Amino acid sequence: MPTGFSREELRSYARGKRAEYESVLEKIVEIPSVSVEPERKPDTRRAAEYAVSLLKSFGATAKLYETKGHPIVHGRLDRDPKYPTVTVYNHLDVQPAEGPDWRTAPFEFVRQGDRYLGRGTTDDKGPAITALFGAHYAFERRVPVNIHFLWELEEEIGSPNFETTIRANAGDFATDSVVVSDTVWVSRSRPACPAGLRGLQGFRFELQTGETDQHSGTAGGAARNPITELCALIAECVDGKTGRVKIPGFYSDVVAPTKKELEDLKKCGFTVKDFKKDHLFRSLRVDDALEVMKRIWMMPTFEVHGLAGGYQGPGVKTIIPPKATAIVSCRLVPDMNPKRIVKLVKDFVKKRNPDVKVSAEHELPAYQGKTTGPYADAIRGAMKFAFGKEPVFVREGGSIGAVLSMERVLKSPVFFLGLSLPEHGYHAPNENFDWPQAEGGMAAFADYFRRLGELKTK
Ligand SMILES: [Zn+2]
């Protein structure tokens, strides 16, 4: 073990760096890099430029890559080309933040004891800066790895230019493995790492049966009603009460969770009560914790997001609309193939209602990570070193497009070392991060790099 790698030594390193950590976090949180808002484009660029100068101040070489949208930042702490290279992925763009629910100004960094408030503190600027401090420690102690940083500024808008940019510069971004720090534990009591992400396939169902609104007294009974027909079609696709998809073959490629995965789920700290509270649900389809976790992380869905058409105003206006649209999507899990699902849905709809036009959009396959092997063991060891408990491997119900791009283009395995907690308010008002997660995170990253150095993967 390189010298200086006891938990106590890392704690004292973090303590010594705390003021510097907070000042860096303050600077970056106060740059409102809201990628979705065109008027924030200069701010988002300013965040990228600040990130380049920050990396350089840590002794890294750093470069800004232009894209059709917001830039990508790449930094390198290179030790020796014969050592393995690990790339830490984070994003420095943030969700919009406004509204009366914010108790402090969202783009003002506020410190309340160990808590740091502000948009981006937990998603994902706090974890990004934490990883940088952990890397700095490992690098100073001459751990035999090259540590690279890949900081995106378009994650919150679905990474539209990420894959083309890393593909065009694949040599610069080459790496032996990737570690992503942009995920949330299930509870503070136990570290959790996702080992899989759900994918997505969106659809629009459109039905036109006439040209204009018609009076239901004059034409009703004979006229086709496109809203009613779409509702009937949707009810044939999915059982509204249970959520069970009724399209034949829909589930045939779903990989069942392993025994170990189910055991991890039982230990992860998830409770139905907190889940309901966090999401303001009055009731759920099921009340068993394991069943809820399976449904949100390991099973596919068929959801109707919106139904448009007809009269939406006050009172009852007795028209028969000429046209209706349903916006639908399926969350996908390993090994479902989006193209196969598109074909299944299109064929099913064609049989049931040939006049309905189906268009597919927004395709993203699911991601299946590894929970065994040397990298997963290194994640386990580093989390235990830092937080005193081995992590559970769970799944994420959502999707991170960049993960699939990195696996595809860089041909490297991707692992997750997230630091955020449910109470940090991802994407919510009063977003926050805290010092215990930052301090533990620095230790976890430093120790992870040390473990990679011992793997001799090159
Ligand atoms: Zn994020």
XYZ file of C-alpha atoms and ligand atoms in Angstrom:
459
model
C 0.000 0.000 0.000
C 1.477 3.431 -0.875
C 2.221 5.472 2.225
C -0.435 7.852 3.453
C -3.431 5.684 2.727
C -4.922 5.085 6.121
C -8.438 6.353 6.686
C -7.117 8.687 9.381
C -4.559 10.241 7.023
C -7.229 10.845 4.415
C -9.470 12.392 7.032
C -6.754 14.831 8.003
C -6.041 15.625 4.326
C -9.739 16.419 3.818
C -9.881 18.506 6.967
C -6.895 20.518 5.770
C -8.517 21.045 2.362
C -12.012 21.839 3.573
C -11.789 25.627 3.197
C -10.330 25.241 -0.304
C -13.020 22.682 -1.239
C -15.782 25.014 -0.112
C -14.330 27.969 -1.962
C -14.085 25.969 -5.224
C -17.628 24.655 -4.794
C -18.871 28.170 -4.075
C -17.278 29.527 -7.261
C -18.702 26.820 -9.501
C -22.174 26.691 -7.909
C -22.485 30.451 -8.344
C -22.042 30.097 -12.115
C -25.631 29.326 -13.248
C -24.779 26.741 -15.916
C -28.368 25.827 -16.805
C -27.808 24.018 -20.094
C -31.447 24.044 -21.206
C -31.830 27.846 -21.057
C -30.456 29.608 -24.157
C -29.919 32.862 -22.208
C -27.570 30.944 -19.876
C -25.294 29.845 -22.700
C -22.532 32.336 -21.733
C -22.751 31.152 -18.107
C -22.472 27.516 -19.147
C -19.391 28.414 -21.140
C -17.994 30.324 -18.170
C -18.434 27.170 -16.045
C -16.422 25.170 -18.613
C -13.672 27.797 -18.692
C -13.530 27.910 -14.909
C -13.302 24.096 -14.872
C -10.300 24.191 -17.224
C -8.496 26.690 -15.007
C -9.404 24.666 -11.908
C -7.953 21.469 -13.395
C -4.787 23.351 -14.317
C -4.489 24.697 -10.769
C -4.448 21.040 -9.624
C -1.504 20.331 -11.903
C -3.568 18.668 -14.628
C -3.426 19.475 -18.294
C -6.885 20.518 -19.427
C -8.658 21.270 -22.659
C -12.031 22.507 -23.746
C -13.664 20.683 -26.690
C -16.193 22.641 -28.721
C -19.423 20.906 -29.710
C -22.505 22.082 -31.590
C -23.918 22.962 -28.175
C -22.086 23.434 -24.877
C -18.395 22.466 -24.616
C -16.863 19.369 -23.002
C -13.944 19.665 -20.573
C -11.192 17.061 -20.428
C -8.405 17.045 -17.870
C -5.455 14.714 -17.370
C -3.260 13.906 -14.414
C -0.850 11.708 -16.361
C 1.718 9.693 -14.481
C 3.147 7.289 -17.062
C 1.664 5.828 -20.275
C 2.502 2.323 -19.081
C 0.074 2.696 -16.156
C -3.671 2.154 -16.551
C -5.863 5.190 -17.180
C -9.122 5.809 -15.364
C -11.565 8.516 -16.436
C -13.890 10.171 -13.942
C -17.122 11.339 -15.544
C -19.202 14.160 -14.056
C -21.372 16.920 -15.472
C -21.184 20.594 -14.617
C -24.465 21.742 -16.118
C -27.502 21.968 -13.870
C -31.286 21.863 -13.902
C -33.217 25.127 -14.022
C -33.951 26.582 -10.594
C -36.687 29.004 -9.793
C -39.954 29.212 -7.931
C -41.206 29.992 -4.478
C -40.047 26.714 -2.921
C -36.401 27.799 -2.777
C -35.602 29.050 0.722
C -32.269 30.535 -0.412
C -31.246 31.998 -3.761
C -30.491 28.924 -5.947
C -27.289 30.322 -7.428
C -25.923 31.623 -4.166
C -23.719 29.152 -2.302
C -24.978 28.969 1.274
C -23.164 27.095 4.031
C -25.229 25.936 6.999
C -22.902 23.964 9.247
C -21.977 20.833 7.293
C -24.625 21.484 4.643
C -24.038 23.287 1.345
C -27.050 24.731 -0.417
C -27.389 25.776 -4.043
C -28.375 24.432 -7.445
C -25.777 21.887 -8.589
C -24.283 21.223 -5.138
C -25.213 17.521 -5.322
C -26.014 17.157 -9.038
C -23.275 17.107 -9.971
C -20.762 19.827 -9.066
C -20.162 18.699 -5.453
C -19.293 15.100 -6.455
C -17.132 16.375 -9.366
C -15.032 18.570 -7.081
C -14.885 15.797 -4.461
C -13.454 13.365 -7.022
C -10.889 15.993 -8.047
C -9.646 16.370 -4.463
C -9.531 12.562 -4.046
C -7.580 12.267 -7.297
C -5.177 14.983 -6.214
C -4.404 13.036 -3.037
C -3.795 9.780 -4.901
C -1.680 11.512 -7.543
C 0.499 13.290 -4.981
C 1.171 9.912 -3.381
C 2.333 8.597 -6.737
C -0.364 5.975 -7.209
C 0.487 4.206 -10.494
C -2.531 5.299 -12.536
C -3.297 8.116 -14.931
C -6.422 9.954 -13.828
C -8.516 11.767 -16.432
C -11.594 13.931 -15.964
C -14.433 14.107 -18.439
C -16.812 16.905 -17.496
C -19.877 17.349 -19.649
C -22.077 20.449 -19.848
C -25.094 18.967 -21.637
C -26.069 16.045 -19.411
C -29.291 17.643 -18.234
C -30.451 18.017 -21.839
C -29.726 14.413 -22.812
C -26.091 14.687 -23.995
C -26.966 15.520 -27.639
C -23.360 16.201 -28.726
C -21.449 13.974 -26.350
C -21.027 10.843 -28.438
C -20.026 12.607 -31.667
C -17.472 14.725 -29.790
C -15.783 11.853 -27.986
C -15.892 9.795 -31.177
C -14.189 12.552 -33.166
C -11.464 12.808 -30.503
C -11.392 9.166 -29.428
C -7.588 9.166 -29.134
C -7.636 11.985 -26.575
C -10.381 10.349 -24.543
C -8.935 6.812 -24.619
C -9.131 5.159 -21.209
C -9.045 1.705 -19.608
C -12.080 2.274 -17.422
C -14.621 4.930 -16.493
C -16.076 5.806 -13.119
C -19.246 7.893 -13.056
C -20.133 9.962 -10.014
C -23.678 11.135 -10.682
C -25.999 8.811 -8.765
C -27.919 8.731 -5.505
C -27.726 6.262 -2.606
C -30.970 4.692 -1.472
C -30.427 5.911 2.111
C -27.644 7.530 4.141
C -27.261 4.336 6.173
C -25.553 2.420 3.384
C -23.566 3.258 0.237
C -25.305 2.149 -2.938
C -23.908 1.833 -6.448
C -26.115 1.316 -9.451
C -25.108 -1.548 -11.684
C -27.663 -0.916 -14.356
C -29.773 1.836 -15.865
C -33.118 1.556 -17.557
C -33.383 2.616 -21.181
C -36.221 4.373 -22.950
C -38.294 4.155 -26.090
C -40.809 6.902 -26.771
C -43.869 6.808 -29.063
C -46.585 9.067 -30.430
C -49.927 7.482 -31.262
C -52.018 9.649 -33.609
C -55.503 9.065 -34.893
C -57.405 11.336 -37.246
C -60.984 10.437 -38.169
C -62.325 13.771 -39.496
C -61.426 17.338 -40.378
C -63.137 19.539 -37.793
C -65.057 19.359 -34.507
C -68.580 17.973 -34.983
C -71.704 18.243 -32.795
C -72.371 15.093 -30.816
C -76.124 15.660 -31.124
C -75.976 15.730 -34.907
C -73.271 13.134 -35.609
C -72.721 11.302 -32.301
C -73.371 7.569 -32.444
C -72.216 7.246 -36.023
C -69.056 9.349 -35.865
C -65.833 7.665 -34.743
C -64.327 9.266 -31.656
C -60.496 9.301 -31.862
C -60.048 9.928 -28.122
C -62.233 6.966 -27.196
C -60.434 4.768 -29.728
C -57.005 5.742 -28.395
C -58.148 5.023 -24.836
C -59.398 1.591 -25.935
C -56.121 0.922 -27.734
C -54.055 1.916 -24.705
C -56.180 -0.327 -22.493
C -55.328 -3.194 -24.855
C -51.609 -2.386 -24.539
C -51.429 -2.137 -20.747
C -53.463 -3.055 -17.690
C -54.072 0.334 -16.063
C -54.459 -1.109 -12.578
C -51.435 -3.411 -12.399
C -49.208 -1.814 -15.044
C -48.749 -5.215 -16.705
C -48.018 -4.756 -20.405
C -50.375 -6.913 -22.490
C -48.504 -6.785 -25.810
C -47.430 -10.390 -26.514
C -43.651 -10.861 -26.322
C -43.028 -7.569 -24.495
C -41.277 -9.237 -21.548
C -39.495 -12.036 -23.388
C -35.958 -10.496 -23.251
C -36.161 -9.201 -19.688
C -33.262 -10.536 -17.616
C -34.463 -11.687 -14.206
C -32.496 -10.332 -11.217
C -29.979 -12.728 -9.687
C -30.298 -14.033 -6.141
C -27.373 -11.815 -5.089
C -29.047 -8.750 -6.600
C -32.255 -9.450 -4.709
C -30.289 -9.916 -1.478
C -28.591 -6.542 -2.054
C -31.957 -4.885 -2.622
C -33.197 -6.153 0.731
C -30.173 -4.538 2.424
C -30.139 -1.198 0.637
C -32.276 0.780 3.075
C -35.262 1.351 0.782
C -38.626 1.837 2.462
C -42.025 2.263 0.828
C -42.884 4.947 3.375
C -39.934 7.160 2.360
C -40.517 6.472 -1.314
C -44.114 7.650 -0.992
C -43.063 10.680 1.037
C -40.226 11.671 -1.337
C -42.525 11.501 -4.349
C -45.723 12.763 -2.697
C -47.705 9.653 -3.656
C -51.038 8.963 -1.976
C -50.975 5.290 -2.901
C -49.031 2.857 -5.086
C -49.842 -0.151 -7.217
C -48.036 -2.384 -4.696
C -46.916 -1.878 -1.111
C -44.189 -4.497 -0.746
C -40.702 -2.877 -0.668
C -38.965 -5.549 -2.751
C -41.761 -5.489 -5.327
C -41.565 -1.689 -5.562
C -37.774 -1.812 -6.082
C -38.093 -4.503 -8.757
C -40.706 -2.437 -10.542
C -38.777 0.863 -10.520
C -35.341 -0.565 -11.349
C -35.603 -3.983 -12.970
C -38.863 -4.119 -14.878
C -39.951 -2.378 -18.059
C -42.939 -0.040 -18.148
C -45.542 1.271 -20.556
C -46.661 4.774 -19.559
C -49.023 7.313 -21.049
C -47.572 10.767 -20.443
C -50.243 12.813 -22.133
C -53.405 12.547 -24.143
C -54.276 15.467 -26.370
C -57.379 16.228 -28.367
C -60.897 17.562 -27.981
C -62.258 20.160 -25.665
C -60.265 21.175 -22.570
C -62.107 24.317 -21.393
C -64.673 24.972 -18.671
C -68.063 23.270 -18.677
C -69.117 20.596 -21.116
C -68.798 21.339 -24.811
C -70.395 18.509 -26.734
C -68.062 18.155 -29.665
C -66.634 15.088 -31.333
C -62.983 15.862 -32.041
C -61.429 15.014 -35.402
C -58.074 13.974 -34.019
C -56.287 12.729 -30.906
C -52.682 12.072 -29.857
C -51.212 9.989 -27.066
C -47.610 10.408 -25.908
C -46.361 7.066 -24.656
C -43.032 5.603 -23.599
C -41.547 2.361 -22.387
C -38.697 2.202 -19.863
C -36.505 -0.681 -20.977
C -34.301 -3.041 -18.985
C -31.482 -5.420 -20.008
C -31.658 -7.224 -22.557
C -34.594 -5.499 -24.246
C -33.774 -4.179 -27.695
C -35.419 -0.812 -28.468
C -35.800 -1.669 -32.176
C -37.578 -4.917 -31.345
C -39.927 -3.070 -28.973
C -40.722 -0.515 -31.685
C -41.628 -3.340 -34.060
C -43.723 -5.139 -31.420
C -45.683 -1.996 -30.563
C -46.175 -0.963 -34.194
C -47.352 -4.447 -35.239
C -49.695 -4.691 -32.246
C -51.280 -1.297 -32.918
C -51.645 -2.075 -36.615
C -53.641 -5.209 -35.779
C -55.840 -3.535 -33.182
C -56.451 -0.206 -34.898
C -54.862 0.152 -38.331
C -55.791 3.850 -38.593
C -53.558 4.817 -35.679
C -50.197 6.183 -36.810
C -47.311 5.246 -34.534
C -44.059 7.164 -34.622
C -41.088 6.170 -32.511
C -38.732 8.696 -30.983
C -36.083 9.025 -28.294
C -34.376 5.634 -28.364
C -31.976 4.697 -25.556
C -31.056 1.107 -24.695
C -30.772 -0.048 -21.085
C -27.342 -0.379 -19.496
C -26.194 -3.461 -17.633
C -23.143 -2.945 -15.463
C -20.982 -5.508 -13.695
C -21.261 -6.390 -10.021
C -18.407 -8.902 -10.070
C -14.781 -8.801 -11.198
C -11.800 -6.670 -10.190
C -13.327 -3.235 -10.836
C -16.537 -3.994 -8.952
C -14.397 -5.357 -6.110
C -12.342 -2.140 -6.133
C -15.563 -0.081 -5.863
C -16.710 -2.289 -2.991
C -13.375 -1.988 -1.184
C -13.100 1.782 -1.669
C -16.639 2.440 -0.407
C -16.052 0.247 2.633
C -12.725 2.010 3.300
C -14.366 5.427 3.116
C -17.797 4.895 4.647
C -17.267 1.829 6.831
C -19.799 -0.316 4.975
C -19.714 -2.259 1.747
C -22.041 -0.786 -0.851
C -25.079 -2.586 -2.168
C -25.377 -2.856 -5.915
C -28.785 -1.629 -7.019
C -30.122 -0.224 -10.285
C -31.243 3.176 -11.468
C -34.704 3.563 -12.904
C -33.625 6.459 -15.092
C -31.168 6.755 -17.948
C -27.772 8.469 -18.393
C -27.143 8.617 -22.133
C -23.435 9.420 -21.740
C -22.820 6.069 -20.016
C -23.814 4.107 -23.094
C -21.806 6.432 -25.337
C -18.656 5.952 -23.261
C -19.031 2.184 -23.243
C -19.647 2.154 -26.983
C -16.995 4.632 -28.136
C -14.255 4.242 -25.531
C -14.838 0.487 -25.300
C -14.213 0.657 -21.575
C -16.184 -0.718 -18.662
C -18.187 1.901 -16.765
C -18.633 1.830 -12.981
C -20.474 4.100 -10.563
C -19.223 5.779 -7.434
C -22.037 8.148 -6.503
C -22.114 10.308 -3.391
C -25.533 11.954 -3.367
C -28.258 11.153 -0.846
C -32.040 11.135 -1.283
C -32.390 14.123 1.058
C -30.052 16.214 -1.132
C -32.937 17.017 -3.464
C -31.715 15.982 -6.919
C -33.475 18.226 -9.482
C -35.572 19.666 -6.624
C -35.728 23.027 -4.852
C -33.259 23.548 -1.972
C -30.729 21.188 -3.532
C -27.826 20.554 -1.154
C -24.694 18.501 -0.513
C -22.886 17.890 2.731
C -19.387 17.711 4.148
C -19.583 14.099 5.447
C -20.346 12.906 1.888
C -17.579 15.112 0.477
C -15.033 13.978 3.070
C -15.978 10.301 2.611
C -16.065 10.803 -1.150
C -12.480 12.119 -1.264
C -11.365 9.023 0.665
C -13.421 6.709 -1.564
C -11.980 8.140 -4.781
C -8.408 8.213 -3.499
C -8.691 4.601 -2.373
C -10.390 3.538 -5.610
C -7.465 4.949 -7.619
C -5.028 3.172 -5.309
C -6.852 -0.118 -5.895
C -6.824 0.400 -9.678
C -3.081 0.956 -9.470
C -2.753 -2.470 -7.901
C -4.862 -4.169 -10.580
C -2.184 -3.754 -13.244
C -4.849 -3.823 -15.890
C -2.424 -2.668 -18.525
Zn -26.689 14.461 -12.646
